[in-house]
Amino acid sequence: MNVTFTRAGVVTGFRSTLPLGLPVGAYGAVFGLLAQQAGVSALEATLLNLFVFAGAAQMAVLPYWEYPLPILVIATTTFLINLRLVLLTASLRPWLRRLPGRLVYPLLHNVSDESWSVAMMRYRLGERDAGVVLGCNLVIMVVWFPGTLLGFALGDRIPNPEQFGLDFAFTAVFGAMLFAGYRSKRDLGPWLASALAATLVWWLAPGTWYVVAGGIAGVATAILTADSSHHVNVPEPEVIE
Amino acid sequence: MSDAWFALHRETIIVIFVMAVITYGFRAGGYWLMGRVTLSSRVEAGLAYLPGAVITALVVPAALEAGVEGILGLVAVAITMRVKSNLLLAMVAGVATVWLLRNLT
């Protein structure tokens, strides 16, 4: 399979992730507001954005932001919430493995649930240009960074995203990616297994263990139910706007 | 004003460093680990289902948490994707459904 990294790919990835700009920006503003209320300076919030770049974990640690900072609690929370990232980048390996590490490892730093889901579904539909991964990541970066500063500056004057149903935007996008990626009945077993495992673990365990459980249950089901005579169909490329 | 914007505690630097190491460790670690293991073709074929399984795991609990509105929002997303494979339209349909149901009930 031919893997390239082109500017055209970056543009494609950027364009396909643009719909996520508004909800990601809105949540960036919420993070900025909460950070300000927790006594985190704009500079500190920006350093979190630059070096951690994981919105859910950044929000989750804010309630513990009292000096002296409880480093163990913050580390544990970060660990539990960001655990899922292992599976995201693991699944990028087949796509990026032919590229040099000096290109891939910096790219991995900005992988998020949203950009990854858009990129992966394009991969599933036949996309092989790794520039797409960067393009998808860039959208999230260019709205998240200014979004947090806007929220920080405006404080309580920013509207609550839930008021507009924007909290559902991410779920809607993940759902849309799933429907776009549906190929055949063979998908249903792994997806159902994942849904059951994820729901169960979501009730029982903290953090994002549920994402890990769903991913493992899905892959295990796919392996166990694999028909050895079955040939993997190479999907026809399809246009998603 | 300037303090709220530009204060930088030494402790904060340490905490951000720890968070950054854990987070990048996961991001780089997942990718790195996949390069270290040799996989049978059967397992490799199974791993093709990883993205779909992870996305399912992200969607289902989130929709359940959003309640009946969330599940109907997903139905709206599914219908939109079936009619026209457009991410923006599907997102708008889902968000609008949830917003309407929340404001009607």
mmCIF file of C-alpha atoms in Angstrom:
data_model
loop_
_atom_site.group_PDB
_atom_site.id
_atom_site.type_symbol
_atom_site.label_atom_id
_atom_site.label_comp_id
_atom_site.label_asym_id
_atom_site.label_seq_id
_atom_site.Cartn_x
_atom_site.Cartn_y
_atom_site.Cartn_z
ATOM 1 C CA MET A 1 0.000 0.000 0.000
ATOM 2 C CA ASN A 2 1.396 3.357 -1.013
ATOM 3 C CA VAL A 3 1.763 5.723 1.909
ATOM 4 C CA THR A 4 2.602 9.330 1.161
ATOM 5 C CA PHE A 5 2.701 12.557 3.127
ATOM 6 C CA THR A 6 1.594 15.464 0.986
ATOM 7 C CA ARG A 7 0.335 18.996 1.372
ATOM 8 C CA ALA A 8 -2.832 17.942 -0.459
ATOM 9 C CA GLY A 9 -3.347 15.333 2.268
ATOM 10 C CA VAL A 10 -2.994 17.991 4.973
ATOM 11 C CA VAL A 11 -5.651 20.099 3.209
ATOM 12 C CA THR A 12 -7.976 17.100 2.886
ATOM 13 C CA GLY A 13 -7.611 16.259 6.584
ATOM 14 C CA PHE A 14 -8.128 19.882 7.575
ATOM 15 C CA ARG A 15 -11.272 20.190 5.476
ATOM 16 C CA SER A 16 -12.798 16.949 6.715
ATOM 17 C CA THR A 17 -12.308 17.953 10.356
ATOM 18 C CA LEU A 18 -13.629 21.524 9.973
ATOM 19 C CA PRO A 19 -17.170 20.664 11.148
ATOM 20 C CA LEU A 20 -15.632 19.925 14.552
ATOM 21 C CA GLY A 21 -14.218 23.436 14.812
ATOM 22 C CA LEU A 22 -17.216 24.993 16.541
ATOM 23 C CA PRO A 23 -17.789 22.389 19.271
ATOM 24 C CA VAL A 24 -14.061 22.015 19.987
ATOM 25 C CA GLY A 25 -13.695 25.808 20.190
ATOM 26 C CA ALA A 26 -16.690 25.990 22.534
ATOM 27 C CA TYR A 27 -15.150 23.390 24.830
ATOM 28 C CA GLY A 28 -11.840 25.213 24.669
ATOM 29 C CA ALA A 29 -13.677 28.284 25.973
ATOM 30 C CA VAL A 30 -15.193 26.220 28.784
ATOM 31 C CA PHE A 31 -11.724 25.001 29.728
ATOM 32 C CA GLY A 32 -10.444 28.603 29.718
ATOM 33 C CA LEU A 33 -13.283 29.713 31.975
ATOM 34 C CA LEU A 34 -12.849 26.814 34.419
ATOM 35 C CA ALA A 35 -9.071 27.281 34.477
ATOM 36 C CA GLN A 36 -9.471 30.950 35.325
ATOM 37 C CA GLN A 37 -11.941 30.119 38.098
ATOM 38 C CA ALA A 38 -9.568 27.479 39.466
ATOM 39 C CA GLY A 39 -6.770 30.049 39.704
ATOM 40 C CA VAL A 40 -4.718 28.742 36.786
ATOM 41 C CA SER A 41 -3.102 31.636 34.917
ATOM 42 C CA ALA A 42 -3.569 32.037 31.164
ATOM 43 C CA LEU A 43 0.124 31.269 30.729
ATOM 44 C CA GLU A 44 -0.196 28.061 32.750
ATOM 45 C CA ALA A 45 -3.327 27.063 30.807
ATOM 46 C CA THR A 46 -1.436 27.657 27.562
ATOM 47 C CA LEU A 47 1.467 25.502 28.753
ATOM 48 C CA LEU A 48 -1.053 22.740 29.549
ATOM 49 C CA ASN A 49 -2.474 23.127 26.049
ATOM 50 C CA LEU A 50 0.950 22.983 24.443
ATOM 51 C CA PHE A 51 2.522 20.157 26.408
ATOM 52 C CA VAL A 52 -0.422 18.010 27.497
ATOM 53 C CA PHE A 53 -2.977 18.756 24.756
ATOM 54 C CA ALA A 54 -5.714 16.557 26.218
ATOM 55 C CA GLY A 55 -8.850 18.553 26.977
ATOM 56 C CA ALA A 56 -10.733 15.959 29.012
ATOM 57 C CA ALA A 57 -7.785 15.355 31.357
ATOM 58 C CA GLN A 58 -7.014 19.083 31.632
ATOM 59 C CA MET A 59 -10.593 19.755 32.751
ATOM 60 C CA ALA A 60 -10.655 16.774 35.091
ATOM 61 C CA VAL A 61 -7.636 17.957 37.101
ATOM 62 C CA LEU A 62 -8.912 21.539 37.650
ATOM 63 C CA PRO A 63 -10.973 20.703 40.762
ATOM 64 C CA TYR A 64 -7.723 19.611 42.455
ATOM 65 C CA TRP A 65 -5.889 22.855 41.624
ATOM 66 C CA GLU A 66 -5.128 24.036 45.177
ATOM 67 C CA TYR A 67 -1.594 24.883 46.301
ATOM 68 C CA PRO A 68 0.304 22.806 47.282
ATOM 69 C CA LEU A 69 -0.794 20.890 44.184
ATOM 70 C CA PRO A 70 -1.676 17.243 44.914
ATOM 71 C CA ILE A 71 0.685 15.817 42.331
ATOM 72 C CA LEU A 72 -0.256 12.183 42.911
ATOM 73 C CA VAL A 73 -3.988 12.847 42.491
ATOM 74 C CA ILE A 74 -3.362 14.896 39.363
ATOM 75 C CA ALA A 75 -1.034 12.240 37.918
ATOM 76 C CA THR A 76 -3.536 9.447 38.650
ATOM 77 C CA THR A 77 -6.401 11.397 37.069
ATOM 78 C CA THR A 78 -4.288 12.118 33.988
ATOM 79 C CA PHE A 79 -3.325 8.454 33.790
ATOM 80 C CA LEU A 80 -6.917 7.197 34.009
ATOM 81 C CA ILE A 81 -8.357 9.686 31.539
ATOM 82 C CA ASN A 82 -5.588 9.486 28.950
ATOM 83 C CA LEU A 83 -5.129 5.725 28.976
ATOM 84 C CA ARG A 84 -7.346 5.421 25.899
ATOM 85 C CA LEU A 85 -4.755 7.296 23.812
ATOM 86 C CA VAL A 86 -2.693 4.086 23.671
ATOM 87 C CA LEU A 87 -5.325 2.486 21.465
ATOM 88 C CA LEU A 88 -5.682 5.522 19.217
ATOM 89 C CA THR A 89 -2.021 5.687 18.279
ATOM 90 C CA ALA A 90 -1.669 1.876 18.192
ATOM 91 C CA SER A 91 -4.300 1.810 15.464
ATOM 92 C CA LEU A 92 -2.364 4.453 13.501
ATOM 93 C CA ARG A 93 0.663 2.146 13.178
ATOM 94 C CA PRO A 94 -0.380 0.314 9.982
ATOM 95 C CA TRP A 95 -0.931 3.676 8.302
ATOM 96 C CA LEU A 96 2.193 5.507 9.457
ATOM 97 C CA ARG A 97 4.769 2.737 9.878
ATOM 98 C CA ARG A 98 6.567 3.382 6.612
ATOM 99 C CA LEU A 99 7.189 7.005 7.519
ATOM 100 C CA PRO A 100 10.322 8.053 9.437
ATOM 101 C CA GLY A 101 10.004 8.271 13.224
ATOM 102 C CA ARG A 102 11.178 11.884 13.243
ATOM 103 C CA LEU A 103 7.980 12.712 11.331
ATOM 104 C CA VAL A 104 5.607 10.336 13.153
ATOM 105 C CA TYR A 105 6.535 10.900 16.818
ATOM 106 C CA PRO A 106 5.957 14.676 16.799
ATOM 107 C CA LEU A 107 2.694 14.068 14.906
ATOM 108 C CA LEU A 108 1.438 11.692 17.619
ATOM 109 C CA HIS A 109 1.587 14.429 20.262
ATOM 110 C CA ASN A 110 -1.495 16.160 18.840
ATOM 111 C CA VAL A 111 -3.659 13.099 18.225
ATOM 112 C CA SER A 112 -7.081 13.577 19.839
ATOM 113 C CA ASP A 113 -10.272 11.489 19.858
ATOM 114 C CA GLU A 114 -11.938 13.823 17.388
ATOM 115 C CA SER A 115 -9.137 14.223 14.836
ATOM 116 C CA TRP A 116 -8.270 10.529 15.097
ATOM 117 C CA SER A 117 -11.830 9.352 14.436
ATOM 118 C CA VAL A 118 -12.074 11.493 11.297
ATOM 119 C CA ALA A 119 -8.637 10.373 10.069
ATOM 120 C CA MET A 120 -9.302 6.662 10.771
ATOM 121 C CA MET A 121 -12.576 6.638 8.903
ATOM 122 C CA ARG A 122 -10.857 8.184 5.899
ATOM 123 C CA TYR A 123 -8.231 5.444 6.168
ATOM 124 C CA ARG A 124 -10.961 2.845 6.235
ATOM 125 C CA LEU A 125 -12.377 4.313 3.033
ATOM 126 C CA GLY A 126 -9.053 3.915 1.292
ATOM 127 C CA GLU A 127 -7.123 7.082 2.214
ATOM 128 C CA ARG A 128 -3.380 6.457 2.564
ATOM 129 C CA ASP A 129 -1.913 9.977 2.601
ATOM 130 C CA ALA A 130 -0.525 10.485 6.114
ATOM 131 C CA GLY A 131 -0.753 14.258 5.672
ATOM 132 C CA VAL A 132 -4.441 13.765 6.462
ATOM 133 C CA VAL A 133 -3.556 12.916 10.082
ATOM 134 C CA LEU A 134 -1.705 16.226 10.440
ATOM 135 C CA GLY A 135 -4.544 18.145 8.750
ATOM 136 C CA CYS A 136 -7.099 16.644 11.146
ATOM 137 C CA ASN A 137 -4.908 17.475 14.167
ATOM 138 C CA LEU A 138 -4.383 21.056 12.960
ATOM 139 C CA VAL A 139 -8.097 21.922 13.049
ATOM 140 C CA ILE A 140 -8.325 20.923 16.693
ATOM 141 C CA MET A 141 -5.201 22.947 17.529
ATOM 142 C CA VAL A 142 -6.212 26.136 15.743
ATOM 143 C CA VAL A 143 -9.594 26.281 17.488
ATOM 144 C CA TRP A 144 -8.658 24.891 20.904
ATOM 145 C CA PHE A 145 -5.803 27.307 21.658
ATOM 146 C CA PRO A 146 -7.651 30.586 20.926
ATOM 147 C CA GLY A 147 -10.862 29.077 22.363
ATOM 148 C CA THR A 148 -9.247 28.633 25.777
ATOM 149 C CA LEU A 149 -7.902 32.197 25.784
ATOM 150 C CA LEU A 150 -11.307 33.544 24.785
ATOM 151 C CA GLY A 151 -12.949 31.636 27.634
ATOM 152 C CA PHE A 152 -10.266 32.903 29.998
ATOM 153 C CA ALA A 153 -10.816 36.519 28.922
ATOM 154 C CA LEU A 154 -14.609 36.452 28.855
ATOM 155 C CA GLY A 155 -15.089 34.386 32.020
ATOM 156 C CA ASP A 156 -18.713 33.890 33.000
ATOM 157 C CA ARG A 157 -19.913 35.758 29.943
ATOM 158 C CA ILE A 158 -19.334 32.739 27.723
ATOM 159 C CA PRO A 159 -22.515 30.736 27.078
ATOM 160 C CA ASN A 160 -22.780 27.171 28.308
ATOM 161 C CA PRO A 161 -22.346 24.792 25.312
ATOM 162 C CA GLU A 162 -24.928 22.403 26.790
ATOM 163 C CA GLN A 163 -27.517 25.107 26.310
ATOM 164 C CA PHE A 164 -27.168 24.554 22.555
ATOM 165 C CA GLY A 165 -26.781 20.781 22.693
ATOM 166 C CA LEU A 166 -23.116 21.232 21.722
ATOM 167 C CA ASP A 167 -22.020 18.693 24.331
ATOM 168 C CA PHE A 168 -23.635 16.129 22.033
ATOM 169 C CA ALA A 169 -21.579 17.251 19.006
ATOM 170 C CA PHE A 170 -18.709 14.842 19.755
ATOM 171 C CA THR A 171 -21.030 11.875 20.249
ATOM 172 C CA ALA A 172 -22.808 12.797 17.007
ATOM 173 C CA VAL A 173 -19.501 12.920 15.132
ATOM 174 C CA PHE A 174 -18.257 9.607 16.532
ATOM 175 C CA GLY A 175 -21.634 8.091 15.611
ATOM 176 C CA ALA A 176 -21.427 9.531 12.090
ATOM 177 C CA MET A 177 -17.894 8.128 11.678
ATOM 178 C CA LEU A 178 -19.162 4.717 12.729
ATOM 179 C CA PHE A 179 -21.982 4.759 10.166
ATOM 180 C CA ALA A 180 -19.604 6.006 7.474
ATOM 181 C CA GLY A 181 -17.221 3.155 8.256
ATOM 182 C CA TYR A 182 -19.824 0.378 8.200
ATOM 183 C CA ARG A 183 -18.868 -2.149 5.550
ATOM 184 C CA SER A 184 -20.614 -5.448 6.122
ATOM 185 C CA LYS A 185 -22.358 -7.610 8.709
ATOM 186 C CA ARG A 186 -18.906 -8.719 9.847
ATOM 187 C CA ASP A 187 -18.557 -5.340 11.549
ATOM 188 C CA LEU A 188 -21.566 -5.949 13.789
ATOM 189 C CA GLY A 189 -20.070 -8.647 16.058
ATOM 190 C CA PRO A 190 -16.990 -6.639 17.087
ATOM 191 C CA TRP A 191 -18.998 -3.428 17.437
ATOM 192 C CA LEU A 192 -21.659 -5.082 19.579
ATOM 193 C CA ALA A 193 -19.004 -6.692 21.778
ATOM 194 C CA SER A 194 -17.344 -3.315 22.162
ATOM 195 C CA ALA A 195 -20.644 -1.610 23.032
ATOM 196 C CA LEU A 196 -21.422 -4.170 25.732
ATOM 197 C CA ALA A 197 -17.933 -4.213 27.236
ATOM 198 C CA ALA A 198 -17.654 -0.423 27.165
ATOM 199 C CA THR A 199 -21.053 0.107 28.812
ATOM 200 C CA LEU A 200 -20.296 -2.420 31.540
ATOM 201 C CA VAL A 201 -16.855 -1.015 32.321
ATOM 202 C CA TRP A 202 -18.152 2.562 32.104
ATOM 203 C CA TRP A 203 -20.487 1.724 34.992
ATOM 204 C CA LEU A 204 -17.834 -0.062 37.004
ATOM 205 C CA ALA A 205 -14.495 1.670 36.513
ATOM 206 C CA PRO A 206 -13.162 5.236 36.603
ATOM 207 C CA GLY A 207 -11.421 7.108 33.784
ATOM 208 C CA THR A 208 -11.401 5.708 30.263
ATOM 209 C CA TRP A 209 -10.891 2.030 31.036
ATOM 210 C CA TYR A 210 -14.221 1.607 29.237
ATOM 211 C CA VAL A 211 -12.688 2.709 25.926
ATOM 212 C CA VAL A 212 -9.826 0.266 26.404
ATOM 213 C CA ALA A 213 -12.289 -2.523 27.309
ATOM 214 C CA GLY A 214 -14.421 -1.802 24.237
ATOM 215 C CA GLY A 215 -11.417 -1.755 21.923
ATOM 216 C CA ILE A 216 -10.041 -5.048 23.278
ATOM 217 C CA ALA A 217 -13.454 -6.768 23.287
ATOM 218 C CA GLY A 218 -14.038 -5.702 19.672
ATOM 219 C CA VAL A 219 -10.674 -6.927 18.417
ATOM 220 C CA ALA A 220 -10.953 -10.181 20.404
ATOM 221 C CA THR A 221 -14.380 -10.835 18.893
ATOM 222 C CA ALA A 222 -13.055 -10.136 15.399
ATOM 223 C CA ILE A 223 -10.171 -12.572 15.924
ATOM 224 C CA LEU A 224 -12.306 -15.304 17.492
ATOM 225 C CA THR A 225 -15.016 -15.147 14.844
ATOM 226 C CA ALA A 226 -12.602 -14.772 11.909
ATOM 227 C CA ASP A 227 -13.317 -17.130 9.063
ATOM 228 C CA SER A 228 -9.920 -18.334 7.843
ATOM 229 C CA SER A 229 -11.182 -18.567 4.255
ATOM 230 C CA HIS A 230 -12.480 -15.022 4.423
ATOM 231 C CA HIS A 231 -10.649 -12.503 2.327
ATOM 232 C CA VAL A 232 -10.590 -8.929 3.494
ATOM 233 C CA ASN A 233 -12.282 -6.751 0.938
ATOM 234 C CA VAL A 234 -10.442 -3.594 0.069
ATOM 235 C CA PRO A 235 -13.118 -0.939 0.419
ATOM 236 C CA GLU A 236 -14.000 1.269 -2.484
ATOM 237 C CA PRO A 237 -13.009 4.866 -1.831
ATOM 238 C CA GLU A 238 -16.047 6.941 -1.096
ATOM 239 C CA VAL A 239 -16.497 10.663 -0.663
ATOM 240 C CA ILE A 240 -17.364 12.034 2.740
ATOM 241 C CA GLU A 241 -17.526 15.773 2.910
ATOM 242 C CA MET B 1 -4.954 41.283 35.717
ATOM 243 C CA SER B 2 -1.394 40.532 34.680
ATOM 244 C CA ASP B 3 -1.057 38.023 37.525
ATOM 245 C CA ALA B 4 -4.164 36.151 36.438
ATOM 246 C CA TRP B 5 -2.646 36.027 32.970
ATOM 247 C CA PHE B 6 1.068 35.557 33.483
ATOM 248 C CA ALA B 7 1.635 33.944 36.901
ATOM 249 C CA LEU B 8 3.759 30.819 36.677
ATOM 250 C CA HIS B 9 4.270 28.753 39.821
ATOM 251 C CA ARG B 10 7.265 26.455 40.038
ATOM 252 C CA GLU B 11 4.926 23.721 41.272
ATOM 253 C CA THR B 12 2.759 24.166 38.205
ATOM 254 C CA ILE B 13 5.740 23.590 35.949
ATOM 255 C CA ILE B 14 6.437 20.291 37.684
ATOM 256 C CA VAL B 15 2.795 19.210 37.504
ATOM 257 C CA ILE B 16 2.503 20.126 33.821
ATOM 258 C CA PHE B 17 5.709 18.202 33.154
ATOM 259 C CA VAL B 18 4.321 15.103 34.892
ATOM 260 C CA MET B 19 1.014 15.343 33.020
ATOM 261 C CA ALA B 20 2.865 15.842 29.736
ATOM 262 C CA VAL B 21 5.116 12.805 30.286
ATOM 263 C CA ILE B 22 2.155 10.536 31.133
ATOM 264 C CA THR B 23 0.091 11.773 28.204
ATOM 265 C CA TYR B 24 2.804 11.697 25.567
ATOM 266 C CA GLY B 25 3.897 8.351 26.994
ATOM 267 C CA PHE B 26 0.497 6.932 26.090
ATOM 268 C CA ARG B 27 0.453 8.590 22.667
ATOM 269 C CA ALA B 28 3.957 7.490 21.697
ATOM 270 C CA GLY B 29 3.707 4.210 23.621
ATOM 271 C CA GLY B 30 0.714 2.789 21.764
ATOM 272 C CA TYR B 31 2.354 3.438 18.413
ATOM 273 C CA TRP B 32 5.760 2.202 19.531
ATOM 274 C CA LEU B 33 4.374 -0.963 21.104
ATOM 275 C CA MET B 34 2.597 -1.948 17.898
ATOM 276 C CA GLY B 35 5.955 -1.881 16.155
ATOM 277 C CA ARG B 36 7.580 -4.157 18.746
ATOM 278 C CA VAL B 37 5.158 -7.063 18.544
ATOM 279 C CA THR B 38 5.062 -9.566 15.717
ATOM 280 C CA LEU B 39 1.508 -10.430 14.904
ATOM 281 C CA SER B 40 0.032 -13.456 13.225
ATOM 282 C CA SER B 41 -1.999 -12.585 10.138
ATOM 283 C CA ARG B 42 -5.126 -13.592 12.064
ATOM 284 C CA VAL B 43 -4.424 -11.095 14.846
ATOM 285 C CA GLU B 44 -3.429 -8.458 12.318
ATOM 286 C CA ALA B 45 -6.754 -8.906 10.500
ATOM 287 C CA GLY B 46 -8.524 -8.595 13.856
ATOM 288 C CA LEU B 47 -6.714 -5.354 14.632
ATOM 289 C CA ALA B 48 -8.323 -3.803 11.567
ATOM 290 C CA TYR B 49 -11.446 -3.718 13.754
ATOM 291 C CA LEU B 50 -9.740 -1.666 16.480
ATOM 292 C CA PRO B 51 -10.781 1.802 15.243
ATOM 293 C CA GLY B 52 -14.432 0.782 14.847
ATOM 294 C CA ALA B 53 -14.416 -0.854 18.276
ATOM 295 C CA VAL B 54 -12.836 2.208 19.918
ATOM 296 C CA ILE B 55 -15.303 4.573 18.244
ATOM 297 C CA THR B 56 -18.187 2.334 19.361
ATOM 298 C CA ALA B 57 -16.802 2.491 22.892
ATOM 299 C CA LEU B 58 -16.665 6.296 22.700
ATOM 300 C CA VAL B 59 -20.216 6.604 21.322
ATOM 301 C CA VAL B 60 -22.310 4.159 23.319
ATOM 302 C CA PRO B 61 -21.669 5.262 26.925
ATOM 303 C CA ALA B 62 -21.777 8.934 25.851
ATOM 304 C CA ALA B 63 -25.168 8.434 24.182
ATOM 305 C CA LEU B 64 -26.482 6.550 27.217
ATOM 306 C CA GLU B 65 -25.278 9.357 29.465
ATOM 307 C CA ALA B 66 -27.222 11.836 27.312
ATOM 308 C CA GLY B 67 -30.329 9.669 27.912
ATOM 309 C CA VAL B 68 -33.299 9.254 25.557
ATOM 310 C CA GLU B 69 -32.375 12.564 23.881
ATOM 311 C CA GLY B 70 -28.904 11.188 23.171
ATOM 312 C CA ILE B 71 -30.198 7.942 21.677
ATOM 313 C CA LEU B 72 -32.670 9.814 19.454
ATOM 314 C CA GLY B 73 -29.852 12.187 18.522
ATOM 315 C CA LEU B 74 -27.855 9.187 17.287
ATOM 316 C CA VAL B 75 -30.876 7.999 15.277
ATOM 317 C CA ALA B 76 -30.960 11.422 13.589
ATOM 318 C CA VAL B 77 -27.234 11.109 12.846
ATOM 319 C CA ALA B 78 -27.759 7.636 11.332
ATOM 320 C CA ILE B 79 -30.613 8.802 9.108
ATOM 321 C CA THR B 80 -28.648 11.833 7.922
ATOM 322 C CA MET B 81 -25.576 9.731 7.116
ATOM 323 C CA ARG B 82 -27.749 7.310 5.151
ATOM 324 C CA VAL B 83 -29.339 10.068 3.093
ATOM 325 C CA LYS B 84 -26.184 12.085 2.579
ATOM 326 C CA SER B 85 -22.725 11.058 3.792
ATOM 327 C CA ASN B 86 -21.859 14.458 5.218
ATOM 328 C CA LEU B 87 -20.207 14.882 8.600
ATOM 329 C CA LEU B 88 -21.312 18.474 9.161
ATOM 330 C CA LEU B 89 -24.957 17.747 8.309
ATOM 331 C CA ALA B 90 -24.987 14.668 10.540
ATOM 332 C CA MET B 91 -23.480 16.622 13.429
ATOM 333 C CA VAL B 92 -25.988 19.458 13.026
ATOM 334 C CA ALA B 93 -28.874 16.958 12.858
ATOM 335 C CA GLY B 94 -27.709 15.224 16.036
ATOM 336 C CA VAL B 95 -27.092 18.427 17.979
ATOM 337 C CA ALA B 96 -30.372 19.999 16.802
ATOM 338 C CA THR B 97 -32.319 16.880 17.824
ATOM 339 C CA VAL B 98 -30.822 16.865 21.308
ATOM 340 C CA TRP B 99 -31.301 20.619 21.657
ATOM 341 C CA LEU B 100 -34.958 20.449 20.550
ATOM 342 C CA LEU B 101 -35.802 17.502 22.794
ATOM 343 C CA ARG B 102 -34.156 19.186 25.785
ATOM 344 C CA ASN B 103 -36.090 22.369 25.234
ATOM 345 C CA LEU B 104 -39.416 20.689 24.532
ATOM 346 C CA THR B 105 -39.460 18.431 27.560
#
